XYZ file of C-alpha atoms in Angstrom:
229
model
C 79.630 105.132 108.189
C 79.912 105.024 111.993
C 81.938 108.267 112.026
C 79.358 109.951 109.785
C 76.494 108.948 112.122
C 78.398 110.221 115.165
C 79.041 113.558 113.428
C 75.355 113.901 112.526
C 74.300 113.163 116.127
C 76.770 115.700 117.504
C 75.630 118.457 115.129
C 71.971 117.698 115.873
C 72.538 117.809 119.640
C 74.539 121.058 119.543
C 72.016 122.663 117.212
C 69.133 121.569 119.389
C 70.743 123.003 122.507
C 71.469 126.318 120.806
C 67.961 126.408 119.362
C 66.462 125.986 122.839
C 68.485 128.801 124.360
C 67.955 131.267 121.514
C 64.257 130.514 121.211
C 63.866 130.973 124.972
C 65.446 134.429 124.702
C 63.232 135.579 121.815
C 59.826 134.513 123.057
C 57.976 133.998 126.311
C 55.774 131.356 124.667
C 56.740 127.815 125.743
C 58.576 126.149 122.876
C 59.260 122.475 122.127
C 62.741 121.203 122.848
C 64.696 118.088 122.056
C 63.746 115.006 124.033
C 65.607 111.936 125.230
C 64.571 108.426 124.243
C 65.856 104.979 125.122
C 66.880 106.406 128.509
C 69.168 109.118 127.222
C 69.765 108.838 123.472
C 69.053 112.157 121.680
C 66.581 112.337 118.790
C 66.323 114.802 115.957
C 65.025 118.283 116.875
C 61.570 119.444 115.786
C 60.814 119.749 112.081
C 62.086 122.623 109.961
C 58.551 124.063 110.063
C 59.310 125.531 113.488
C 62.640 126.984 112.334
C 61.900 130.172 110.351
C 64.702 131.151 107.988
C 66.274 134.581 107.874
C 66.848 136.493 104.668
C 70.351 135.047 104.516
C 68.964 131.513 104.475
C 70.365 130.739 107.955
C 67.779 129.629 110.497
C 67.396 131.909 113.474
C 68.004 129.111 115.958
C 71.353 127.980 114.587
C 74.401 128.754 116.760
C 76.735 131.503 115.527
C 79.670 130.588 113.318
C 82.825 129.868 115.323
C 84.758 132.772 113.787
C 81.943 135.239 114.527
C 81.386 134.208 118.142
C 83.663 135.897 120.698
C 83.803 132.759 122.864
C 84.290 129.007 122.829
C 82.830 126.627 125.414
C 84.181 123.222 126.372
C 83.950 120.833 129.307
C 86.661 118.978 131.190
C 85.388 115.799 132.864
C 88.216 113.271 133.272
C 86.662 111.087 135.991
C 84.689 107.910 135.310
C 80.989 107.686 136.147
C 79.253 105.663 138.812
C 75.550 105.760 139.517
C 74.578 108.593 141.913
C 78.225 109.492 142.599
C 79.219 113.180 142.241
C 81.863 113.818 139.587
C 83.792 117.092 139.241
C 83.267 118.780 135.870
C 84.783 122.083 134.727
C 82.894 124.380 132.372
C 85.492 126.408 130.467
C 84.700 129.605 128.576
C 87.568 130.821 126.400
C 87.841 133.840 124.128
C 87.923 133.661 120.345
C 90.214 136.503 119.172
C 88.816 136.351 115.624
C 85.333 137.246 116.837
C 86.151 139.358 119.904
C 84.163 142.644 119.951
C 86.310 145.783 120.295
C 83.690 147.407 122.545
C 83.988 144.801 125.324
C 85.928 146.023 128.346
C 85.440 147.140 131.955
C 81.974 146.362 133.311
C 81.484 143.270 131.146
C 80.104 140.067 132.628
C 79.248 136.488 131.704
C 75.745 135.076 132.138
C 76.013 131.282 132.296
C 73.140 128.874 131.786
C 73.520 125.129 132.468
C 70.816 122.753 131.247
C 70.587 119.166 132.521
C 68.418 116.241 131.399
C 66.379 114.198 133.853
C 69.127 111.578 134.204
C 71.821 114.056 135.290
C 71.689 116.123 138.493
C 73.684 119.015 139.897
C 75.182 117.497 143.047
C 76.015 120.893 144.543
C 74.198 124.109 143.640
C 76.801 126.345 145.264
C 77.059 129.532 143.201
C 74.252 128.455 140.845
C 70.580 129.436 141.038
C 67.702 127.346 139.658
C 66.084 129.017 136.638
C 62.447 128.808 135.608
C 61.516 126.158 133.066
C 58.600 126.586 130.638
C 55.547 124.453 131.599
C 55.981 122.181 128.572
C 59.411 121.134 129.791
C 58.272 120.552 133.357
C 55.619 118.182 131.982
C 57.902 116.439 129.480
C 57.130 112.717 129.307
C 60.847 111.884 129.624
C 60.991 113.747 132.926
C 61.718 117.353 133.888
C 64.811 119.130 132.590
C 66.638 121.352 135.066
C 68.088 124.758 134.375
C 70.670 126.685 136.420
C 72.128 130.151 135.960
C 75.105 132.087 137.246
C 76.610 135.533 136.683
C 80.378 135.970 136.493
C 81.826 139.524 136.578
C 84.817 140.031 134.293
C 87.942 142.095 134.934
C 89.173 142.777 131.402
C 90.722 145.627 129.423
C 89.046 147.326 126.487
C 89.514 145.405 123.259
C 91.957 142.864 124.763
C 90.434 139.354 124.966
C 91.797 137.242 127.832
C 92.574 133.660 126.907
C 90.161 132.326 129.536
C 87.012 134.086 130.685
C 85.763 131.521 133.192
C 86.516 128.078 134.606
C 83.445 127.091 136.608
C 83.671 123.843 138.561
C 80.463 121.910 139.148
C 79.667 118.472 140.542
C 77.376 116.379 138.379
C 75.975 112.955 139.091
C 74.224 110.535 136.770
C 71.074 109.504 138.626
C 69.735 107.146 135.959
C 71.411 104.885 133.420
C 71.263 106.172 129.861
C 73.132 106.656 126.595
C 74.163 110.131 125.426
C 72.389 112.220 128.026
C 72.711 115.779 126.665
C 74.234 118.376 129.009
C 74.315 121.825 127.416
C 75.621 125.231 128.395
C 75.250 128.761 127.120
C 77.626 131.608 127.898
C 76.361 135.104 127.174
C 78.888 137.951 127.150
C 77.189 141.163 128.265
C 78.511 144.694 127.796
C 75.941 147.376 128.670
C 72.965 146.600 126.382
C 74.932 144.394 123.960
C 75.197 140.617 124.201
C 77.084 137.822 122.425
C 76.422 134.107 122.953
C 78.250 130.791 122.610
C 77.121 127.210 123.258
C 78.673 123.942 124.388
C 77.539 120.319 124.725
C 78.688 117.424 126.897
C 77.313 113.869 126.801
C 76.988 111.351 129.628
C 76.660 107.596 129.169
C 76.221 105.039 131.946
C 75.219 101.399 131.654
C 76.129 98.986 134.417
C 79.755 99.603 135.339
C 80.544 101.384 132.071
C 80.226 105.149 132.385
C 81.849 108.263 130.946
C 81.381 111.928 130.128
C 82.329 112.546 126.502
C 82.357 115.362 123.936
C 80.939 113.374 121.006
C 78.126 110.773 121.028
C 79.256 107.293 122.072
C 77.774 103.896 122.819
C 78.673 101.738 125.846
C 80.594 99.524 123.404
C 82.736 102.513 122.377
C 83.571 103.165 126.040
C 84.475 99.516 126.632
C 86.697 99.502 123.553
C 88.520 102.640 124.673
C 89.208 101.090 128.083
C 90.486 97.864 126.526
C 92.898 99.630 124.159
C-alpha cells in the first residue's frame, strides 16, 4: 500500500508540473497551479473540470509519452541537506532516440525553465534569468513560487541525437523545513518554429537534521531508515 501511495503522489506531482508549464504556454490568462500544504507536501492538482480532453481522450495538460518525447530530464543531487546551505544539483537533459525528430540539427537550442517552491531558493542565479510569474502565483497563500529560465545553444548534426544535450549545474538551498517540496523543470527543444518539450521533477525534504533531495516522494522516516540501513 505504501508503494502504491508513493507512485500516486509521484504521478500527481509530475502531471501537475507539466500541466503548469503547458497551460502557461497556451494562455496568457493566469491559471491555478498545484499548492504545497503542511510545509511542503504536495496535494492533488485542480479538478478535472479545468482539464479539457482532446479528441483522443488525453488531457491537453498531460506530459507527452516517454517514447514520443525527444528528451528525458533527471536531476543528480547526491549531497545531504542542511537549512539555508547551498547544495550543488545537476539538471540533466538527455536525448530519447525513439522520439528524436529527424528535422533537428544545426541551429537548434534548448529553452530551460526551472520552477521552485517557496521553501527552496536558487543560491546562485549565474546563467539563469528570473521569469515572470502570473499574479495568482505571486499571491499564493503558501508563498510565492519562483521561476528561472535559460537558453542553451546546441551543436548537433542533422538527425543524430547526442546522448546528452545539457548538464546544467545549479546551487539550491532549502530555506524552510518541509516534506516533498516540488522542484520542477521543463526543457523545450527548439528548431526554427518547431518545439518539443519534456518535464522532470525533484523533491526536497528537510526536518531537523534529516534532509535529502529525492526523485520519488518520501517522508522523514524514509530518509532516516535509508541512513540506518
